[in-house]
Coordinates of C-alpha atoms in Angstrom, one line a residue:
Chain A
M1 CA 0.0 0.0 0.0
L2 CA 1.1 3.5 -0.7
S3 CA 2.8 5.5 2.1
D4 CA 3.4 9.2 3.0
K5 CA 6.8 9.0 1.4
E6 CA 5.7 8.4 -2.2
T7 CA 2.3 10.0 -2.1
S8 CA 1.7 13.6 -3.0
V9 CA -0.8 15.7 -1.2
E10 CA -2.6 16.0 -4.6
D11 CA -2.8 12.2 -4.9
L12 CA -4.4 12.0 -1.5
R13 CA -6.8 14.8 -2.4
N14 CA -7.7 12.9 -5.6
A15 CA -8.4 9.7 -3.7
V16 CA -11.0 11.6 -1.5
R17 CA -12.4 13.5 -4.5
E18 CA -13.0 10.3 -6.4
F19 CA -14.8 8.7 -3.4
I20 CA -17.1 11.7 -3.2
H21 CA -17.6 11.9 -6.9
E22 CA -18.6 8.2 -7.2
R23 CA -21.5 9.0 -4.8
D24 CA -22.4 12.3 -6.2
W25 CA -21.9 13.9 -2.8
E26 CA -20.4 17.2 -4.0
Q27 CA -23.9 18.7 -3.5
Y28 CA -23.6 18.2 0.3
H29 CA -20.0 19.4 0.5
N30 CA -20.5 23.1 1.2
P31 CA -17.8 24.7 3.4
K32 CA -20.2 25.1 6.4
D33 CA -21.2 21.5 6.6
L34 CA -17.6 20.3 5.9
A35 CA -16.3 22.5 8.7
Q36 CA -19.0 20.9 10.9
G37 CA -17.8 17.5 9.8
I38 CA -14.2 18.4 10.8
C39 CA -15.5 19.6 14.2
I40 CA -17.5 16.4 14.9
E41 CA -14.7 14.1 13.9
A42 CA -12.2 16.1 15.9
A43 CA -14.4 15.6 19.0
E44 CA -14.5 11.9 18.3
L45 CA -10.8 11.8 18.2
L46 CA -10.6 13.8 21.5
Q47 CA -13.0 11.5 23.1
L48 CA -10.5 8.7 22.9
F49 CA -8.3 10.7 25.4
Q50 CA -11.1 11.8 27.7
W51 CA -10.2 11.4 31.5
T52 CA -6.6 10.4 30.5
K53 CA -3.7 12.4 31.8
S54 CA -1.9 14.3 29.1
E55 CA 1.4 12.5 29.6
D56 CA -0.4 9.1 29.8
S57 CA -2.0 9.7 26.5
R58 CA 1.4 8.9 24.8
K59 CA 0.9 5.3 26.0
V60 CA -1.7 4.8 23.3
K61 CA 1.1 3.6 21.1
T62 CA 1.3 0.5 23.3
D63 CA -2.4 -0.3 23.1
P64 CA -2.9 -1.7 19.5
S65 CA -6.7 -1.7 19.6
K66 CA -6.9 1.9 20.8
F67 CA -4.1 3.0 18.5
K68 CA -6.1 1.6 15.6
R69 CA -9.1 3.7 16.6
V70 CA -7.0 6.8 17.0
G71 CA -5.6 6.3 13.4
E72 CA -9.2 5.9 12.1
E73 CA -10.5 9.0 13.8
L74 CA -7.5 11.0 12.7
A75 CA -8.1 9.8 9.2
D76 CA -11.7 11.0 9.4
V77 CA -10.6 14.5 10.3
V78 CA -8.0 14.5 7.5
I79 CA -10.5 13.2 5.0
Y80 CA -12.8 16.1 5.8
C81 CA -9.9 18.6 5.5
L82 CA -9.0 17.2 2.1
S83 CA -12.7 17.5 1.1
M84 CA -12.7 21.1 2.3
A85 CA -9.6 21.8 0.2
N86 CA -11.2 20.1 -2.8
A87 CA -14.5 22.0 -2.4
L88 CA -12.7 25.4 -2.1
E89 CA -9.8 24.6 -4.4
V90 CA -7.3 25.5 -1.6
D91 CA -3.7 24.3 -2.1
L92 CA -3.0 22.7 1.3
T93 CA 0.7 22.7 0.9
K94 CA 0.8 26.4 0.2
A95 CA -1.7 27.1 3.0
V96 CA 0.4 25.1 5.5
L97 CA 3.8 26.5 4.4
E98 CA 2.4 30.0 4.6
K99 CA 1.0 29.5 8.0
L100 CA 4.3 28.0 9.2
K101 CA 6.1 31.0 7.9
L102 CA 3.8 33.3 9.8
N103 CA 4.2 31.2 13.0
K104 CA 8.0 31.4 12.6
K105 CA 7.7 35.1 12.8
R106 CA 5.3 35.1 15.7
Y107 CA 7.3 32.5 17.7
P108 CA 11.0 33.1 17.0
A109 CA 12.8 29.9 17.9
N110 CA 15.3 31.6 20.2
L111 CA 12.5 33.2 22.3
Y112 CA 10.1 30.3 22.4
R113 CA 12.4 27.3 22.7
G114 CA 11.0 24.9 25.4
K115 CA 8.2 27.4 26.3
A116 CA 4.6 26.4 25.9
H117 CA 3.0 28.5 23.3
L118 CA 0.2 29.3 25.8
D119 CA -0.1 33.0 24.9
H120 CA -0.6 32.1 21.2
Q121 CA -3.2 29.6 21.9
E122 CA -5.4 32.0 23.8
E123 CA -5.3 34.7 21.1
Chain B
M1 CA 6.3 28.1 -3.7
L2 CA 5.7 24.3 -3.5
S3 CA 2.2 23.0 -4.2
D4 CA 0.1 19.9 -3.5
K5 CA 1.2 18.5 -6.9
E6 CA 4.9 18.1 -6.2
T7 CA 4.8 17.8 -2.4
S8 CA 4.7 14.4 -0.7
V9 CA 2.7 14.0 2.5
E10 CA 6.0 13.2 4.2
D11 CA 7.5 16.5 3.0
L12 CA 4.6 18.4 4.6
R13 CA 5.0 16.3 7.8
N14 CA 8.7 17.1 7.9
A15 CA 8.0 20.9 7.5
V16 CA 5.8 20.8 10.6
R17 CA 8.2 18.5 12.5
E18 CA 11.1 20.8 11.9
F19 CA 9.1 23.8 13.1
I20 CA 8.2 22.0 16.3
H21 CA 11.7 20.7 16.8
E22 CA 13.4 24.1 16.4
R23 CA 11.2 25.2 19.4
D24 CA 11.7 22.0 21.4
W25 CA 7.9 21.7 21.6
E26 CA 7.7 17.9 21.3
Q27 CA 7.4 17.8 25.1
Y28 CA 4.0 19.5 24.8
H29 CA 2.8 17.4 21.9
N30 CA 1.1 14.5 23.6
P31 CA -1.9 13.0 21.7
K32 CA -4.5 14.4 24.2
D33 CA -3.4 18.0 23.9
L34 CA -2.9 17.6 20.1
A35 CA -6.5 16.3 19.8
Q36 CA -7.6 19.3 21.8
G37 CA -5.7 21.6 19.5
I38 CA -7.4 20.0 16.5
C39 CA -10.8 20.6 18.1
I40 CA -10.1 24.2 19.0
E41 CA -8.8 25.0 15.5
A42 CA -11.8 23.2 13.9
A43 CA -14.2 25.3 15.9
E44 CA -12.4 28.5 14.8
L45 CA -12.8 27.3 11.2
L46 CA -16.5 26.6 11.8
Q47 CA -17.0 30.0 13.4
L48 CA -16.3 31.6 10.0
F49 CA -19.5 30.0 8.8
Q50 CA -21.7 30.7 11.8
W51 CA -25.2 32.0 10.9
T52 CA -24.5 31.5 7.2
K53 CA -26.8 29.2 5.3
S54 CA -25.1 26.1 4.1
E55 CA -25.5 26.9 0.4
D56 CA -24.4 30.5 0.9
S57 CA -21.2 29.3 2.5
R58 CA -20.0 28.3 -0.9
K59 CA -19.8 32.1 -1.7
V60 CA -16.8 32.4 0.5
K61 CA -14.8 31.9 -2.7
T62 CA -15.8 35.3 -3.9
D63 CA -14.8 37.1 -0.7
P64 CA -11.0 37.3 -0.8
S65 CA -10.5 38.4 2.8
K66 CA -12.7 35.8 4.3
F67 CA -11.4 33.2 1.9
K68 CA -7.9 33.9 3.2
R69 CA -9.0 33.4 6.8
V70 CA -10.6 30.1 5.8
G71 CA -7.4 28.9 4.3
E72 CA -5.5 29.9 7.4
E73 CA -7.9 28.2 9.8
L74 CA -7.9 25.1 7.6
A75 CA -4.1 25.2 7.7
D76 CA -4.2 25.3 11.5
V77 CA -6.3 22.2 11.6
V78 CA -4.1 20.4 9.1
I79 CA -0.9 21.4 10.9
Y80 CA -2.2 19.8 14.2
C81 CA -3.2 16.7 12.3
L82 CA 0.3 16.5 10.8
S83 CA 1.7 17.0 14.3
M84 CA -0.5 14.2 15.7
A85 CA 0.8 11.9 12.9
N86 CA 4.3 12.8 13.7
A87 CA 3.9 12.3 17.5
L88 CA 2.3 8.9 17.0
E89 CA 4.2 7.9 13.9
V90 CA 1.0 7.2 12.0
D91 CA 1.3 7.0 8.2
L92 CA -1.5 9.4 7.1
T93 CA -1.7 8.1 3.5
K94 CA -2.2 4.5 4.8
A95 CA -4.7 5.7 7.4
V96 CA -6.7 7.7 4.9
L97 CA -6.7 5.0 2.2
E98 CA -7.7 2.3 4.6
K99 CA -10.6 4.5 5.9
L100 CA -11.8 5.2 2.3
K101 CA -11.7 1.5 1.6
L102 CA -13.9 0.9 4.7
N103 CA -16.2 3.7 3.7
K104 CA -16.5 2.2 0.2
K105 CA -17.9 -1.0 1.7
R106 CA -20.2 0.9 4.1
Y107 CA -21.6 3.2 1.4
P108 CA -21.7 1.3 -1.9
A109 CA -21.8 3.9 -4.6
N110 CA -24.8 2.3 -6.3
L111 CA -26.9 2.6 -3.1
Y112 CA -25.7 5.9 -1.8
R113 CA -25.4 7.9 -5.0
G114 CA -26.9 11.4 -4.4
K115 CA -28.2 10.4 -0.9
A116 CA -26.9 12.3 2.1
H117 CA -24.9 9.9 4.3
L118 CA -27.1 11.0 7.3
D119 CA -27.3 7.5 8.7
H120 CA -23.6 7.1 8.8
Q121 CA -23.0 10.5 10.4
E122 CA -25.3 9.6 13.3
E123 CA -23.7 6.3 14.1
Chain C
M1 CA -41.5 15.4 37.7
L2 CA -40.0 18.8 38.5
S3 CA -39.9 21.4 35.7
D4 CA -37.9 24.6 34.9
K5 CA -40.6 26.7 36.6
E6 CA -40.2 25.5 40.1
T7 CA -36.6 24.3 40.0
S8 CA -33.8 26.7 41.0
V9 CA -30.4 26.6 39.2
E10 CA -29.0 25.5 42.5
D11 CA -31.4 22.6 42.8
L12 CA -30.2 21.4 39.4
R13 CA -26.6 21.8 40.3
N14 CA -27.2 19.8 43.5
A15 CA -28.8 17.0 41.5
V16 CA -25.6 16.7 39.4
R17 CA -23.3 17.2 42.4
E18 CA -25.0 14.3 44.2
F19 CA -24.7 12.0 41.2
I20 CA -21.0 12.7 41.0
H21 CA -20.5 12.4 44.7
E22 CA -22.2 9.0 45.0
R23 CA -19.6 7.7 42.5
D24 CA -16.6 9.6 44.0
W25 CA -15.9 11.1 40.6
E26 CA -14.9 14.6 41.9
Q27 CA -11.3 13.4 41.4
Y28 CA -11.8 13.3 37.6
H29 CA -13.7 16.6 37.4
N30 CA -10.8 19.0 36.8
P31 CA -11.7 22.0 34.7
K32 CA -9.7 20.8 31.7
D33 CA -11.4 17.5 31.4
L34 CA -14.8 19.0 32.1
A35 CA -14.2 21.5 29.3
Q36 CA -13.3 18.6 27.1
G37 CA -16.5 16.8 28.1
I38 CA -18.6 19.9 27.1
C39 CA -16.8 20.0 23.7
I40 CA -17.4 16.3 23.0
E41 CA -21.1 16.4 24.0
A42 CA -21.6 19.6 22.0
A43 CA -20.2 17.9 18.9
E44 CA -22.6 14.9 19.5
L45 CA -25.5 17.4 19.6
L46 CA -24.2 19.1 16.4
Q47 CA -23.9 15.8 14.7
L48 CA -27.7 15.3 14.9
F49 CA -28.0 18.3 12.5
Q50 CA -25.2 17.4 10.1
W51 CA -26.1 17.8 6.4
T52 CA -29.5 19.3 7.4
K53 CA -30.2 22.8 6.1
S54 CA -30.3 25.4 8.9
E55 CA -34.0 26.2 8.4
D56 CA -35.0 22.5 8.1
S57 CA -33.3 21.8 11.4
R58 CA -36.4 23.4 13.1
K59 CA -38.5 20.5 11.8
V60 CA -36.8 18.3 14.4
K61 CA -39.8 19.2 16.7
T62 CA -42.0 17.1 14.5
D63 CA -39.8 14.0 14.6
P64 CA -40.3 12.5 18.1
S65 CA -37.4 10.0 18.1
K66 CA -34.9 12.6 16.9
F67 CA -36.3 15.2 19.2
K68 CA -35.8 12.9 22.1
R69 CA -32.1 12.4 21.1
V70 CA -31.7 16.2 20.8
G71 CA -33.0 16.6 24.4
E72 CA -30.7 13.9 25.6
E73 CA -27.6 15.4 24.0
L74 CA -28.5 18.9 25.1
A75 CA -28.9 17.5 28.7
D76 CA -25.4 16.0 28.4
V77 CA -23.9 19.4 27.6
V78 CA -25.8 21.0 30.4
I79 CA -24.8 18.4 32.9
Y80 CA -21.2 19.0 32.2
C81 CA -21.7 22.7 32.4
L82 CA -23.3 22.2 35.9
S83 CA -20.4 20.0 36.9
M84 CA -18.0 22.7 35.8
A85 CA -19.9 25.3 37.8
N86 CA -19.8 22.9 40.8
A87 CA -16.1 22.1 40.4
L88 CA -15.1 25.8 40.2
E89 CA -17.9 27.2 42.5
V90 CA -19.1 29.6 39.8
D91 CA -22.6 31.0 40.3
L92 CA -24.1 30.4 36.8
T93 CA -27.0 32.9 37.3
K94 CA -24.5 35.6 38.0
A95 CA -22.2 34.6 35.2
V96 CA -25.1 34.5 32.7
L97 CA -26.7 37.8 33.8
E98 CA -23.3 39.5 33.7
K99 CA -22.6 38.2 30.2
L100 CA -26.0 39.3 29.0
K101 CA -25.4 42.8 30.5
L102 CA -22.1 42.9 28.6
N103 CA -23.8 41.7 25.4
K104 CA -26.5 44.4 25.8
K105 CA -23.8 47.0 25.6
R106 CA -22.0 45.4 22.7
Y107 CA -25.2 44.9 20.7
P108 CA -27.6 47.7 21.4
A109 CA -31.0 46.5 20.4
N110 CA -31.7 49.5 18.2
L111 CA -28.6 48.9 16.1
Y112 CA -28.7 45.1 15.9
R113 CA -32.4 44.4 15.6
G114 CA -32.9 41.8 12.9
K115 CA -29.2 41.8 12.0
A116 CA -27.2 38.6 12.3
H117 CA -24.6 39.1 14.9
L118 CA -21.9 37.9 12.5
D119 CA -19.3 40.4 13.4
H120 CA -19.6 39.5 17.0
Q121 CA -19.2 35.8 16.3
E122 CA -16.0 36.2 14.5
E123 CA -14.3 38.2 17.2
Chain D
M1 CA -27.6 40.5 42.0
L2 CA -29.6 37.3 41.7
S3 CA -27.9 34.0 42.4
D4 CA -28.4 30.3 41.6
K5 CA -30.2 29.8 45.0
E6 CA -33.2 32.0 44.3
T7 CA -33.3 31.9 40.5
S8 CA -35.4 29.3 38.7
V9 CA -34.2 27.7 35.5
E10 CA -37.2 29.3 33.8
D11 CA -36.1 32.8 35.1
L12 CA -32.7 32.3 33.5
R13 CA -34.3 31.1 30.2
N14 CA -36.5 34.1 30.2
A15 CA -33.5 36.5 30.7
V16 CA -32.0 35.0 27.5
R17 CA -35.3 34.9 25.7
E18 CA -35.8 38.6 26.3
F19 CA -32.3 39.5 25.1
I20 CA -32.9 37.6 21.9
H21 CA -36.4 39.0 21.4
E22 CA -35.3 42.6 21.8
R23 CA -33.0 42.1 18.9
D24 CA -35.4 40.0 16.8
W25 CA -32.8 37.3 16.6
E26 CA -35.2 34.3 16.8
Q27 CA -35.0 34.1 13.0
Y28 CA -31.3 33.0 13.3
H29 CA -31.9 30.6 16.2
N30 CA -32.5 27.4 14.4
P31 CA -31.3 24.3 16.2
K32 CA -28.4 23.6 13.8
D33 CA -26.8 27.1 14.2
L34 CA -27.4 27.0 17.9
A35 CA -25.7 23.6 18.2
Q36 CA -22.8 25.2 16.2
G37 CA -22.8 28.1 18.6
I38 CA -22.5 25.7 21.6
C39 CA -19.6 23.9 19.9
I40 CA -17.7 27.1 19.1
E41 CA -18.1 28.5 22.6
A42 CA -17.2 25.1 24.2
A43 CA -14.0 25.2 22.2
E44 CA -13.2 28.7 23.4
L45 CA -13.7 27.4 27.0
L46 CA -11.4 24.5 26.3
Q47 CA -8.8 26.7 24.8
L48 CA -8.3 28.3 28.2
F49 CA -6.9 25.0 29.4
Q50 CA -4.8 24.1 26.3
W51 CA -1.3 22.8 27.2
T52 CA -2.2 22.8 30.9
K53 CA -2.0 19.5 32.8
S54 CA -5.4 18.2 33.9
E55 CA -4.6 18.5 37.6
D56 CA -3.0 21.9 37.2
S57 CA -6.2 23.2 35.6
R58 CA -7.8 23.2 39.1
K59 CA -5.4 26.1 39.9
V60 CA -7.4 28.4 37.7
K61 CA -9.3 29.3 40.9
T62 CA -6.2 31.1 42.2
D63 CA -5.8 33.2 39.0
P64 CA -8.5 35.9 39.2
S65 CA -8.1 37.2 35.6
K66 CA -8.2 33.7 34.0
F67 CA -10.9 32.6 36.4
K68 CA -13.0 35.5 35.2
R69 CA -12.5 34.4 31.5
V70 CA -13.5 30.9 32.4
G71 CA -16.7 32.2 33.9
E72 CA -17.4 34.2 30.8
E73 CA -16.8 31.4 28.4
L74 CA -18.9 29.0 30.5
A75 CA -21.7 31.6 30.5
D76 CA -21.5 31.7 26.7
V77 CA -22.0 28.0 26.4
V78 CA -24.9 28.1 28.9
I79 CA -26.5 31.0 27.2
Y80 CA -26.6 29.0 23.9
C81 CA -27.9 26.0 25.7
L82 CA -30.7 28.1 27.2
S83 CA -31.4 29.5 23.7
M84 CA -31.6 26.0 22.3
A85 CA -34.0 25.0 25.1
N86 CA -36.1 28.1 24.2
A87 CA -36.0 27.5 20.5
L88 CA -37.1 23.9 20.9
E89 CA -39.3 24.3 24.0
V90 CA -37.3 21.7 25.9
D91 CA -37.7 21.6 29.7
L92 CA -34.1 21.5 30.8
T93 CA -34.9 20.4 34.3
K94 CA -36.8 17.4 33.0
A95 CA -34.1 16.6 30.4
V96 CA -31.3 16.8 33.0
L97 CA -33.2 14.7 35.6
E98 CA -34.2 12.1 33.1
K99 CA -30.6 11.8 31.8
L100 CA -29.3 11.5 35.4
K101 CA -31.8 8.8 36.0
L102 CA -30.6 6.9 32.9
N103 CA -26.9 7.4 34.0
K104 CA -27.7 6.1 37.5
K105 CA -28.8 2.8 35.8
R106 CA -25.8 2.7 33.5
Y107 CA -23.3 3.4 36.2
P108 CA -24.5 1.9 39.5
A109 CA -22.8 3.7 42.3
N110 CA -21.5 0.5 43.9
L111 CA -19.8 -0.6 40.7
Y112 CA -18.4 2.7 39.5
R113 CA -17.3 4.3 42.7
G114 CA -13.9 5.9 42.1
K115 CA -13.6 4.4 38.7
A116 CA -13.2 6.7 35.7
H117 CA -16.2 6.3 33.5
L118 CA -14.0 5.7 30.5
D119 CA -16.0 3.0 29.0
H120 CA -19.1 5.2 28.9
Q121 CA -17.3 8.1 27.3
E122 CA -16.1 6.0 24.4
E123 CA -19.5 4.6 23.5

């Protein structure tokens, strides 16, 4: 099976696009409902870590059945993100690299090294 | 600037990984807090479509300033998803393709063509 | 059974407090995990309206089985909110009335009558 | 100012109902958009605890400025829940007490005392 190494972001977008097209679901894929879908799937992913201490959540790697579910829920979020990119014709690579560039300015490595980006998160 | 066409999913993961590593933020990147981050950013994306009718939300493409914000918020969600994949060493391509395969079985194209996948969403 | 008319907010908080105390669950009820619980239950409520047009979502009142589920999911969100108020000893009535007072200043009725509070939502 | 002790749930619902009515905002308050509002405000509440360890989040009580923000964000979630109850004419007291009754059956106190209700959360 294909892996992240040899798969372009476009290839992954196309796999999702094809799945949606085969079902004629583009009509439902307006940005509002897709954003809702992302939210709902994100909450399902979060639920897998409910009542777990933050540090202990790393142990999910040693629990194969839970790890599998995490992978599936993460995939659900990513699939909706790819659908949003398809519906709006947003280039994800460009969007991500531009945002990282912005974040590099906001959080200079020498000032923020080892410091939680709490201030950022609350903005 | 690089685009989805010539960028592998691994390249994009590496760009995020490098940003985090330069700031020594891996210590904060446990799965629970990353899942929280995805949720929070997903809600910020959703907020851009609050009180908008679903169909009207497609018009965001004709509003350059709002469209830019949508791209930025979507990038924030994707960046956290890539961080989660990095923290847990999940191959996103495999996870997405496996999930699509599962969904193809659950929603055979001939049965679900043009039908909202409502039942699925409520499961 | 008791109703909103003759039940004080404190009575409702006490009903939740008692349920938690009987199970010795106060130890899990830190603000972070309670906020997560609110998020997760809110997303489950939202999921009931996924792919539905905003206006059509009002029709849920004529669908007894779905209406029941909406009531249950809304109750889940409210129960976590009451637990958060209990855990932090926040007076909800005061918090709500203060916030409404603030909102009355931000959205003077004569300026915002019949206008979606879009600007507010995006702040 | 009024407090939880002497305020009925109906009184609190009426305060929100009046605020909405003065602005003629009932037209926007369909269940789907209200559920979205709850989600968005819940995520803003959660954001206040991002990167904080669960146990440390209890310390918010000793940080007056942050504690104030938590109260405001919690109020926002509750206000939307009261609006949802108003829009759908759901009696919150009945909904909460019925849900607690159900939860008492699902989590008998003698079996779940001191045990995280993890299993429940993942259902």
